[in-house]
CSV table of C-alpha atoms in Angstrom, one decimal:
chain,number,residue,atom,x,y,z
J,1,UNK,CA,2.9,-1.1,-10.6
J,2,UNK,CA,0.5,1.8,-11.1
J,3,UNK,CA,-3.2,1.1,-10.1
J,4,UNK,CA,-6.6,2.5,-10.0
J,5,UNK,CA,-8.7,1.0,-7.0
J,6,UNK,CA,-10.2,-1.9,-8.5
J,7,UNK,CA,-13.1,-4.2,-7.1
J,8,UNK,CA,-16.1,-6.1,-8.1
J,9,UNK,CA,-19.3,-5.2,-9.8
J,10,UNK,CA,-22.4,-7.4,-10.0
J,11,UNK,CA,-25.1,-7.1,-12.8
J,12,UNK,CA,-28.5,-9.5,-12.2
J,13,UNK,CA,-28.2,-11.1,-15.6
J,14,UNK,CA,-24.9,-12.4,-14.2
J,15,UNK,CA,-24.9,-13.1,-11.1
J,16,UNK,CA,-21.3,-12.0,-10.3
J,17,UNK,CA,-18.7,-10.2,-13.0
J,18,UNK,CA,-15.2,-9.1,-11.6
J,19,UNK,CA,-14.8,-5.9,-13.1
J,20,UNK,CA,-11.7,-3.4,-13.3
J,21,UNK,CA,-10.5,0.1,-13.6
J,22,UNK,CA,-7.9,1.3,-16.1
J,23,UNK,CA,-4.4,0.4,-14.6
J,24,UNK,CA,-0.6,0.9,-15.6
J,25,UNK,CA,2.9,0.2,-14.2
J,26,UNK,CA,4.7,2.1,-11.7
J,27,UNK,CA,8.4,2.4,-11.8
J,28,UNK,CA,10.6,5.1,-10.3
J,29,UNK,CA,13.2,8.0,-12.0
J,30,UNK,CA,15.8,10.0,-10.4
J,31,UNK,CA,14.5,13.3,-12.0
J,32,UNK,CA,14.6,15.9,-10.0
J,33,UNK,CA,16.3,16.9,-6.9
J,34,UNK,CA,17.5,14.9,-4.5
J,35,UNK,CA,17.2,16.7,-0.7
J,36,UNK,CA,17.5,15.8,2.7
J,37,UNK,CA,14.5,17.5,3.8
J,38,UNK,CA,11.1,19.2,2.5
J,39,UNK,CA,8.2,17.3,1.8
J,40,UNK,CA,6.4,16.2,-2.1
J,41,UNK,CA,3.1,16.3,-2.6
J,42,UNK,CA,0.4,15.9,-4.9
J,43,UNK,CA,-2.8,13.9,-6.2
J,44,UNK,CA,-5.0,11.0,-7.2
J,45,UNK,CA,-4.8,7.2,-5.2
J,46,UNK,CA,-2.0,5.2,-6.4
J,47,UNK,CA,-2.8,1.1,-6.0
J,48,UNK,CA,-2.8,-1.9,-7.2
J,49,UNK,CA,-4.2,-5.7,-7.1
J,50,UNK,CA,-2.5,-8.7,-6.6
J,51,UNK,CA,-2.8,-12.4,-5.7
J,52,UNK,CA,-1.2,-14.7,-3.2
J,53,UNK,CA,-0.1,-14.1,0.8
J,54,UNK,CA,0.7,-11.1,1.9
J,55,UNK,CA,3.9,-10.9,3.9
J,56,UNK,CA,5.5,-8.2,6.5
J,57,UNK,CA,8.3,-8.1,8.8
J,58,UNK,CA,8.0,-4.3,9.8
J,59,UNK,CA,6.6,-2.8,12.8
J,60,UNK,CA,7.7,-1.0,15.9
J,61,UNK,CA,9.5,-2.5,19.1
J,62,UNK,CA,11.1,-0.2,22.0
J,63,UNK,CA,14.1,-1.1,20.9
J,64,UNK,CA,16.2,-2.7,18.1
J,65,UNK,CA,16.8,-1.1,14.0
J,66,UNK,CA,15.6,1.7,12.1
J,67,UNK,CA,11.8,2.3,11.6
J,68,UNK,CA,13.0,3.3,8.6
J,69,UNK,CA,14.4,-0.1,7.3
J,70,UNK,CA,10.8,-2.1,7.4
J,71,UNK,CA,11.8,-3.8,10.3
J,72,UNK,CA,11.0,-3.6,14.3
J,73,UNK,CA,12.7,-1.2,16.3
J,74,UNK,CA,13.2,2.3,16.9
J,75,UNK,CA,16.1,4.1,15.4
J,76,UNK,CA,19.1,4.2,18.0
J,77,UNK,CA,22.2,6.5,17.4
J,78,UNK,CA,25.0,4.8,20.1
J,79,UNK,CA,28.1,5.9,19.1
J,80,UNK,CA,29.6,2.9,19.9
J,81,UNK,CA,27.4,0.9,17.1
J,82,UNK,CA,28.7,0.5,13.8
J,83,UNK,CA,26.7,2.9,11.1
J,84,UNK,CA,25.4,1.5,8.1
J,85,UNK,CA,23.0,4.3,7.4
J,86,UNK,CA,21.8,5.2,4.0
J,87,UNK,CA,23.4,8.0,2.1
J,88,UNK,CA,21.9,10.1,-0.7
J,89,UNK,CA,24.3,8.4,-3.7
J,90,UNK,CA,22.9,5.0,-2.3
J,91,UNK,CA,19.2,6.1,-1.9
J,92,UNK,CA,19.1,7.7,-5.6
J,93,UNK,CA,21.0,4.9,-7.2
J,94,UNK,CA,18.2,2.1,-5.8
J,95,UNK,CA,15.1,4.5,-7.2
J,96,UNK,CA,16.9,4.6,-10.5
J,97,UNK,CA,18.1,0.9,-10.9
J,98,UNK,CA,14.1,0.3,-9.4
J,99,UNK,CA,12.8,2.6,-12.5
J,100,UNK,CA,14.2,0.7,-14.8
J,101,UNK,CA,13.7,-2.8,-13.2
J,102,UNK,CA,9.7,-2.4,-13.0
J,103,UNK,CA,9.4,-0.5,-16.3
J,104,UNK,CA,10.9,-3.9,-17.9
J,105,UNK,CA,8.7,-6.2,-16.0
J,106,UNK,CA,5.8,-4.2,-16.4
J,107,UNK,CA,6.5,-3.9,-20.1
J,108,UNK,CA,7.0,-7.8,-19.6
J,109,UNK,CA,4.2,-8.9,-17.8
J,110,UNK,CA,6.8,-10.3,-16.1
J,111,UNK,CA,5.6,-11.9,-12.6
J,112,UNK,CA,8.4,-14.1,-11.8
J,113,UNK,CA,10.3,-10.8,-12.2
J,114,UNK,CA,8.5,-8.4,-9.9
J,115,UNK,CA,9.8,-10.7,-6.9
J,116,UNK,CA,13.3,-9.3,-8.0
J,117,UNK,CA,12.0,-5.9,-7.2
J,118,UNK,CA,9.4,-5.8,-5.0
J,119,UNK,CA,8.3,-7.7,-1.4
J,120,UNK,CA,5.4,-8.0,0.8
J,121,UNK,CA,2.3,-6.8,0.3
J,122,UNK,CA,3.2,-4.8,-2.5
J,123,UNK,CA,4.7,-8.0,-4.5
J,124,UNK,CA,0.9,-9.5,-3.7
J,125,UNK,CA,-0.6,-6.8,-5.3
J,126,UNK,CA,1.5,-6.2,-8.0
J,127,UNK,CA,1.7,-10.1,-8.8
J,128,UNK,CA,-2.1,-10.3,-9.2
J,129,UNK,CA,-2.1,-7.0,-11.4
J,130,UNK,CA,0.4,-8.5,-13.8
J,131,UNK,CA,-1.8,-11.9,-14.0
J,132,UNK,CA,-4.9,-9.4,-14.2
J,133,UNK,CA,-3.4,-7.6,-17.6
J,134,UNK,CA,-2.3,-10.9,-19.2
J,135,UNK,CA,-5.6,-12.3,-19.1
J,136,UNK,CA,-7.6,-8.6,-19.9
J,137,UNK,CA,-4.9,-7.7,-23.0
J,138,UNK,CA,-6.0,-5.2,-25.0
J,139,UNK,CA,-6.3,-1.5,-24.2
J,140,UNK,CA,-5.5,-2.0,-20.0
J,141,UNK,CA,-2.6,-4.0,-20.9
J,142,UNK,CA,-1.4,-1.8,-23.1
J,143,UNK,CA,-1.6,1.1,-21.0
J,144,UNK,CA,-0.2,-1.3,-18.1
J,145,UNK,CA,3.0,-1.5,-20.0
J,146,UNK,CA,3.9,2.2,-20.3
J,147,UNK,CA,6.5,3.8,-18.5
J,148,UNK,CA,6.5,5.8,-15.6
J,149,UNK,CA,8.8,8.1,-13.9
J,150,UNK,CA,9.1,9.6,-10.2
J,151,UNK,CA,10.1,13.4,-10.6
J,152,UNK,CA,11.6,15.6,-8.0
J,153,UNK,CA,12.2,12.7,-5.6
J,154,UNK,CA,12.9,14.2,-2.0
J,155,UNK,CA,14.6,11.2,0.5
J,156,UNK,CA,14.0,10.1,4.0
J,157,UNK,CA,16.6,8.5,5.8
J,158,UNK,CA,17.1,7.4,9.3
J,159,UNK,CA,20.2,6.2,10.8
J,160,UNK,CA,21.0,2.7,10.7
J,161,UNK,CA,23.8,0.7,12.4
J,162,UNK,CA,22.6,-3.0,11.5
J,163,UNK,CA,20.8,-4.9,8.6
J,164,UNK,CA,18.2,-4.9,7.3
J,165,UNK,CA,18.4,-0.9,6.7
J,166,UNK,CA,15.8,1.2,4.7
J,167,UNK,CA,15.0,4.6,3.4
J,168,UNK,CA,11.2,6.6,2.1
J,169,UNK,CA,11.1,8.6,-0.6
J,170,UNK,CA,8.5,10.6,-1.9
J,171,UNK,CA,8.1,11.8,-5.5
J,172,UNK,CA,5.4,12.7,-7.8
J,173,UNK,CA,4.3,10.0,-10.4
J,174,UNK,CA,4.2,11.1,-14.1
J,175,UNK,CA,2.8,8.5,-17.0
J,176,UNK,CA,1.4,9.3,-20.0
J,177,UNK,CA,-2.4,9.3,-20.2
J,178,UNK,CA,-3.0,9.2,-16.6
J,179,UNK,CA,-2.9,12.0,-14.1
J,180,UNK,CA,0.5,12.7,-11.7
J,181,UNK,CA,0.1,11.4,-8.3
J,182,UNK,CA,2.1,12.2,-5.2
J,183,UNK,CA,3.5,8.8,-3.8
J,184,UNK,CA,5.4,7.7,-1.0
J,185,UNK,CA,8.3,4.3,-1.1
J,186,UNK,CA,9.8,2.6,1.7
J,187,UNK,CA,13.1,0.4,0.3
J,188,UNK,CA,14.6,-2.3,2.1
J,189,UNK,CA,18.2,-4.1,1.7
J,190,UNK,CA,18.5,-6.9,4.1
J,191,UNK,CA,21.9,-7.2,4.2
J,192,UNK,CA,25.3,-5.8,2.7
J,193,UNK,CA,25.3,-6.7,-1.3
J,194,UNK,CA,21.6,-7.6,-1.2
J,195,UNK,CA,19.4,-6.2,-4.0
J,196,UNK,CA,16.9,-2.9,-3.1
J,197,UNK,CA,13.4,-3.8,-2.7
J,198,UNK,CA,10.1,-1.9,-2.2
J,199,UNK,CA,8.1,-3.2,0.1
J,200,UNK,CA,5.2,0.0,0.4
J,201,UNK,CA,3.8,1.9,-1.9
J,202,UNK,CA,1.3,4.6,-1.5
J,203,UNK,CA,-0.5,7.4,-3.4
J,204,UNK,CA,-1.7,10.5,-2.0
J,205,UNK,CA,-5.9,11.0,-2.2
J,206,UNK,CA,-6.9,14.0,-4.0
J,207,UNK,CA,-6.0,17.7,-2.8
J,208,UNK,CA,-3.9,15.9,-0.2
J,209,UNK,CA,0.0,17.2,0.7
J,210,UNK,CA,2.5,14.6,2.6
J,211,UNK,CA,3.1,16.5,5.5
J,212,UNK,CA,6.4,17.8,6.7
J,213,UNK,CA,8.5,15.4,8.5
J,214,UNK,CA,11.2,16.2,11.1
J,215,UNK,CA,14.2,15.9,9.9
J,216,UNK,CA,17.3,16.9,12.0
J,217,UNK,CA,20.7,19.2,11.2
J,218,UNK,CA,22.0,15.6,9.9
J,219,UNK,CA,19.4,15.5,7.2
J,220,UNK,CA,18.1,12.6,9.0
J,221,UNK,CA,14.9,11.8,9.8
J,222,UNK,CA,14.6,13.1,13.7
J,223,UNK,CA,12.7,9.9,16.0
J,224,UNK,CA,12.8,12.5,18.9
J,225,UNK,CA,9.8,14.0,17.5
J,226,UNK,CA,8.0,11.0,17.3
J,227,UNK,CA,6.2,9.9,20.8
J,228,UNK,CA,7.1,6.4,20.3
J,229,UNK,CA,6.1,5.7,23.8
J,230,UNK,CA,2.4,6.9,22.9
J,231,UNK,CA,1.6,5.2,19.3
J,232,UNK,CA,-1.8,5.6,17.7
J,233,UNK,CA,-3.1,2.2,18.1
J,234,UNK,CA,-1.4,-1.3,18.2
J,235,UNK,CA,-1.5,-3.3,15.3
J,236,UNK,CA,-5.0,-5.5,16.9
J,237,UNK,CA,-6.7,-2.0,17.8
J,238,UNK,CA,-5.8,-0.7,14.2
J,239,UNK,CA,-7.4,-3.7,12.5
J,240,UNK,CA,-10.2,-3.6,15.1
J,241,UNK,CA,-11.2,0.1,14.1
J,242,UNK,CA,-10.9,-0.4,10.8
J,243,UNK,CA,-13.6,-3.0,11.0
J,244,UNK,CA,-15.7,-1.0,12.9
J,245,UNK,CA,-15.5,1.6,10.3
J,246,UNK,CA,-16.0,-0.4,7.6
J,247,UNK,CA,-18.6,-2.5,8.4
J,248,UNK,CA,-20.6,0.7,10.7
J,249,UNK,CA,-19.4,3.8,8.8
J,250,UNK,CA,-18.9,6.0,12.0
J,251,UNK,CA,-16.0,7.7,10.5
J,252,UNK,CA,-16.1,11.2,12.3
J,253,UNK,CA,-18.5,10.1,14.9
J,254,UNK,CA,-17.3,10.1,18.8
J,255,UNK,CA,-16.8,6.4,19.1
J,256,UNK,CA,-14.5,6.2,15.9
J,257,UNK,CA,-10.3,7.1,16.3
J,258,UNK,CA,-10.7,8.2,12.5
J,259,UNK,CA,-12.1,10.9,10.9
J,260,UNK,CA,-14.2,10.8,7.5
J,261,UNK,CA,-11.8,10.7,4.6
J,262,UNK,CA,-12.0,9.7,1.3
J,263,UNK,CA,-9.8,6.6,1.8
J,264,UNK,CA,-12.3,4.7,3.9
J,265,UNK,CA,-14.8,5.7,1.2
J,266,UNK,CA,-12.9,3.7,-1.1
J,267,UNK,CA,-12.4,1.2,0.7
J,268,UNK,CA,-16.1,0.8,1.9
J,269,UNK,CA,-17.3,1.1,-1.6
J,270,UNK,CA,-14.7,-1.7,-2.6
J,271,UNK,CA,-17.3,-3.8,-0.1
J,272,UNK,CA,-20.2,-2.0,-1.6
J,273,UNK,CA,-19.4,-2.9,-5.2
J,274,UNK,CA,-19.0,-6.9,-4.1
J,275,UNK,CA,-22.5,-7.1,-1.7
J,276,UNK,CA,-25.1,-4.4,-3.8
J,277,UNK,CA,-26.0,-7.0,-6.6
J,278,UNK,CA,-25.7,-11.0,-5.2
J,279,UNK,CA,-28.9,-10.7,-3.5
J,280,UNK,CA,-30.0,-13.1,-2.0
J,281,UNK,CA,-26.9,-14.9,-1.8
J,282,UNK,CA,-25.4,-14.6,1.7
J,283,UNK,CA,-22.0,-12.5,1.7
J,284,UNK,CA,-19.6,-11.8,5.1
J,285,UNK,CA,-17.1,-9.7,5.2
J,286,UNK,CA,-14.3,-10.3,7.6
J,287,UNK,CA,-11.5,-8.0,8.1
J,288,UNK,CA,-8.3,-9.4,9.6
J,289,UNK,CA,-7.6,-8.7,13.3
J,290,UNK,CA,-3.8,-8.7,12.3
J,291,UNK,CA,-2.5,-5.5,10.3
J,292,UNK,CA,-0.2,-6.5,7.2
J,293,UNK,CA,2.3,-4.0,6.7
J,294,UNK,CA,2.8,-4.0,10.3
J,295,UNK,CA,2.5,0.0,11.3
J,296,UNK,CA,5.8,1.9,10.6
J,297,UNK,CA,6.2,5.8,11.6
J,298,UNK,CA,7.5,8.8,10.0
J,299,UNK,CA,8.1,11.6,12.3
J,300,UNK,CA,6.0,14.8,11.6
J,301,UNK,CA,8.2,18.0,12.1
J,302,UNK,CA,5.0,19.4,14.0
J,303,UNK,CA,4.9,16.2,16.5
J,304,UNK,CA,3.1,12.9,15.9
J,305,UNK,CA,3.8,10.5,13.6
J,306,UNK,CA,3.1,9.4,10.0
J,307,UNK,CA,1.8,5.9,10.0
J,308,UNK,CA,1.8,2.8,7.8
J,309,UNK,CA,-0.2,-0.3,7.9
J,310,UNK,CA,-2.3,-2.7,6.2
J,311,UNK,CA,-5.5,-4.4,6.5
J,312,UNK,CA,-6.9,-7.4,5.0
J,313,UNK,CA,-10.4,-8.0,3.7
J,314,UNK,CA,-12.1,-11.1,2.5
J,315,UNK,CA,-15.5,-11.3,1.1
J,316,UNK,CA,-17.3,-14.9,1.5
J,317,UNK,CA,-20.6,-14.8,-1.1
J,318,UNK,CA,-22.5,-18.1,-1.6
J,319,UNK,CA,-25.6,-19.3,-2.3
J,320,UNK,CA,-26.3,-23.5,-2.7
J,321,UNK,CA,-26.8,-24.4,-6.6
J,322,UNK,CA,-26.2,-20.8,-7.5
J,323,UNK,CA,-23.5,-20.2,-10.5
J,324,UNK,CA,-21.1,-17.2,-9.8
J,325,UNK,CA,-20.1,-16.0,-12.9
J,326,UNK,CA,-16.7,-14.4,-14.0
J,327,UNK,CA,-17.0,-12.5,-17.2
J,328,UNK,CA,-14.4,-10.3,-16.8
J,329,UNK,CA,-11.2,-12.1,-18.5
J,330,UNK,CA,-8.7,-10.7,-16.6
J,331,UNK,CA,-10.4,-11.5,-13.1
J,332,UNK,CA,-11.2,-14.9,-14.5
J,333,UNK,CA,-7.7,-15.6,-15.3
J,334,UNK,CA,-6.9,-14.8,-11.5
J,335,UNK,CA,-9.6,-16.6,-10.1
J,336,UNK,CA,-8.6,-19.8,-12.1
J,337,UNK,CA,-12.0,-20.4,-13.8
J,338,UNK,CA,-14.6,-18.3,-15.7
J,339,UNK,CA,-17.4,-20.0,-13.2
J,340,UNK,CA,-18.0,-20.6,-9.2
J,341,UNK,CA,-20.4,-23.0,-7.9
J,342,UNK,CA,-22.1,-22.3,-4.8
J,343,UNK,CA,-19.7,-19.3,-4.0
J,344,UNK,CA,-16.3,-17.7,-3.8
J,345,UNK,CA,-13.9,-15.9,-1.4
J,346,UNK,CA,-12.5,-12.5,-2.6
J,347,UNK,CA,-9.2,-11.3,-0.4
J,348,UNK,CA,-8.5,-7.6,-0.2
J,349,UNK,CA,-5.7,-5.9,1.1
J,350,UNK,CA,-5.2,-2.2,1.8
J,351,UNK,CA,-2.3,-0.4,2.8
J,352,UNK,CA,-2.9,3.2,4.4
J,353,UNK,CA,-0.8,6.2,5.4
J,354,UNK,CA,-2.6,8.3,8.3
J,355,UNK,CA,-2.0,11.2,10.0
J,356,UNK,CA,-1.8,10.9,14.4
J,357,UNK,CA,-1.5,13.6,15.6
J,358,UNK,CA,0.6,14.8,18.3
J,359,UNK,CA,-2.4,15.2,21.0
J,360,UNK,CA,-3.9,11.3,21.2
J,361,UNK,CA,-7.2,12.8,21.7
J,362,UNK,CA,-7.4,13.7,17.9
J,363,UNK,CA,-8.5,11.5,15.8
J,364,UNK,CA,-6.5,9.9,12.8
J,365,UNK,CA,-6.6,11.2,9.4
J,366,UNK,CA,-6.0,8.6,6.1
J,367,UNK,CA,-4.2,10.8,3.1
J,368,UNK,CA,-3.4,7.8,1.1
J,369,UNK,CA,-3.7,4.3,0.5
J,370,UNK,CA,-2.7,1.2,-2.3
J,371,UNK,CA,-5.1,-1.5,-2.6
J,372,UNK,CA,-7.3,-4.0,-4.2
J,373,UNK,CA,-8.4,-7.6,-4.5
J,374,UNK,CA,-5.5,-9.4,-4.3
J,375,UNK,CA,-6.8,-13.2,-5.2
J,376,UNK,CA,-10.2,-15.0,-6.1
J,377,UNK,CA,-10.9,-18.7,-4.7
J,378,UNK,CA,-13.6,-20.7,-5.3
């Protein structure tokens, strides 16, 4: 799927209407040329909104499988292990066969369907986008169901000698109507014979470049680079600063790890949009002490690392005898009701790509992000 950030928006002769942004599907092509090495970039946030529980088995470990495939662990390359790594052929084949796959689902509003293609947090998202265009129809549907294609894919492999193994690719984004936007895929195939799924993915923020990773004379992605003894943050302290952020806005100032950027503006006028007009209901906001995506790292050919995570947000509003209204049919159809008595939950969940930089005394800089509302309980 292919998403603008979406959110709430209250009106006082409402009470509470779930609004959204135009949206389409997001699929991938093999146009292009396939490299070991270089980087892609581009612009404009690629996201999307789902429903249900979000669900991740990557992260790091000292020890273990590629970062690369989703999973814990640190790429190892003993000579003795058996080497299952990911070629080019293999890489180009699973964007193509995932092109076509989502384009049909998409076209489909097929939900069922986008667990045959995607997992995790992305399958939450793009789930609840799916249910989000067949209650909306119209226009955003339509536009939902067009095509789109990854040009000049460049791959990122690292070496593999178990299951589950993995590969990134970035590529730019071309659909008709909307403009191109540099993204980023992680892949996953758990075992030998298993389908390809995409389990991350992310869109570059405007006037933002990936940067370039390290990749070594193999073409493979180098893990020597990375100082995987010295990560940003763990996965509490991520989620932890992120809260602080969000709920303080001291992005930039000397207590935060991250500098202002325009992906915690997003995500801080996702919180915005939901509080400004349900006065004086009460509303919390509680953002998840546990990351989903675990982090995952991409070497940076100038030292640091590239990483991935996620964070959850939910939004509690009530107010006793007070009806929250959903006017919005496509938000209505994922909340289950047109009407909440006495208050709903909203559940957020962002996934982020930031640059750490090589010296941990600099602070970490989001370039891109996918995310939304992801379900509606009342």
């Amino acid at each position: 799927m292919r998403d603008t950030v979406r959110g709430f928006s209250r009106s006082a002769a409402i009470s509470a209407v779930l609004a959204a942004t135009t949206a389409a599907a997001v699929a991938c092509s093999t146009s292009g040329t396939v490299r070991a090495g270089g980087a892609a970039g581009g612009a404009n946030p690629l996201t999307g909104t789902g429903s249900g529980p979000a669900t991740s088995a990557s992260g790091p470990a000292p020890t273990g499988q590629s970062l690369v495939s989703g999973r814990q662990g640190s790429p190892t390359t003993s000579a003795s292990a058996s080497d299952v790594t990911v070629t080019q052929g293999e890489a180009a084949a699973a964007l193509g066969a995932y092109q076509s796959a989502n384009n049909t689902v998409n076209a489909a509003l097929d939900i069922p369907g986008e667990a045959k293609i995607e997992s995790g947090s992305l399958l939450t998202l793009d789930q609840g986008s799916l249910l989000y265009y067949q209650g909306i129809g119209g226009a955003k549907a339509a536009q939902s169901k067009a095509p789109v294609t990854f040009a000049d894919p460049v791959f990122y492999i690292a070496r593999s000698i178990a299951y589950p193994r993995g590969f990134y690719v970035t590529a730019n984004a071309v659909q008709p109507g909307l403009p191109d936007a540099g993204s980023l895929l992680h892949f996953t195939q758990e075992q030998a014979g298993a389908p390809w799924l995409v389990d991350t993915t992310l869109g570059l923020t405007a006037g933002r470049q990936w940067p370039a990773f390290a990749v070594g004379a193999d073409g493979l992605l180098d893990y020597t680079a990375t100082q995987l003894t010295r990560l940003p943050l763990d996965t509490t302290d991520l989620a932890v600063a992120d809260r602080t952020l969000l709920t303080g806005d001291d992005a930039g100032t000397p207590g935060s790890p991250f500098v202002s950027d325009d992906v915690t503006t997003a995500e801080r006028k996702w919180i915005q949009d939901d509080t400004s007009g349900v006065s004086p209901a009460t509303v919390t906001l509680t953002v998840s002490t546990a990351t989903d995506p675990l982090p995952t790292y991409l070497p940076l050919k100038d030292g640091g690392e590239l990483a991935i995570y996620g964070t959850r947000l939910s939004l509690r509003a009530t107010q006793a005898g007070r009806t929250f209204t959903f006017a919005d049919q496509g938000w209505a159809k994922v909340a289950g009701a047109q009407t909440a008595e006495g208050g709903f939950t909203t559940d957020s969940v962002w996934m982020v790509a930031a640059v750490d930089p090589p010296e941990k005394s600099g602070k970490i800089q989001k370039i891109a992000y996918n995310g939304g509302l992801v379900s509606v309980e009342h």
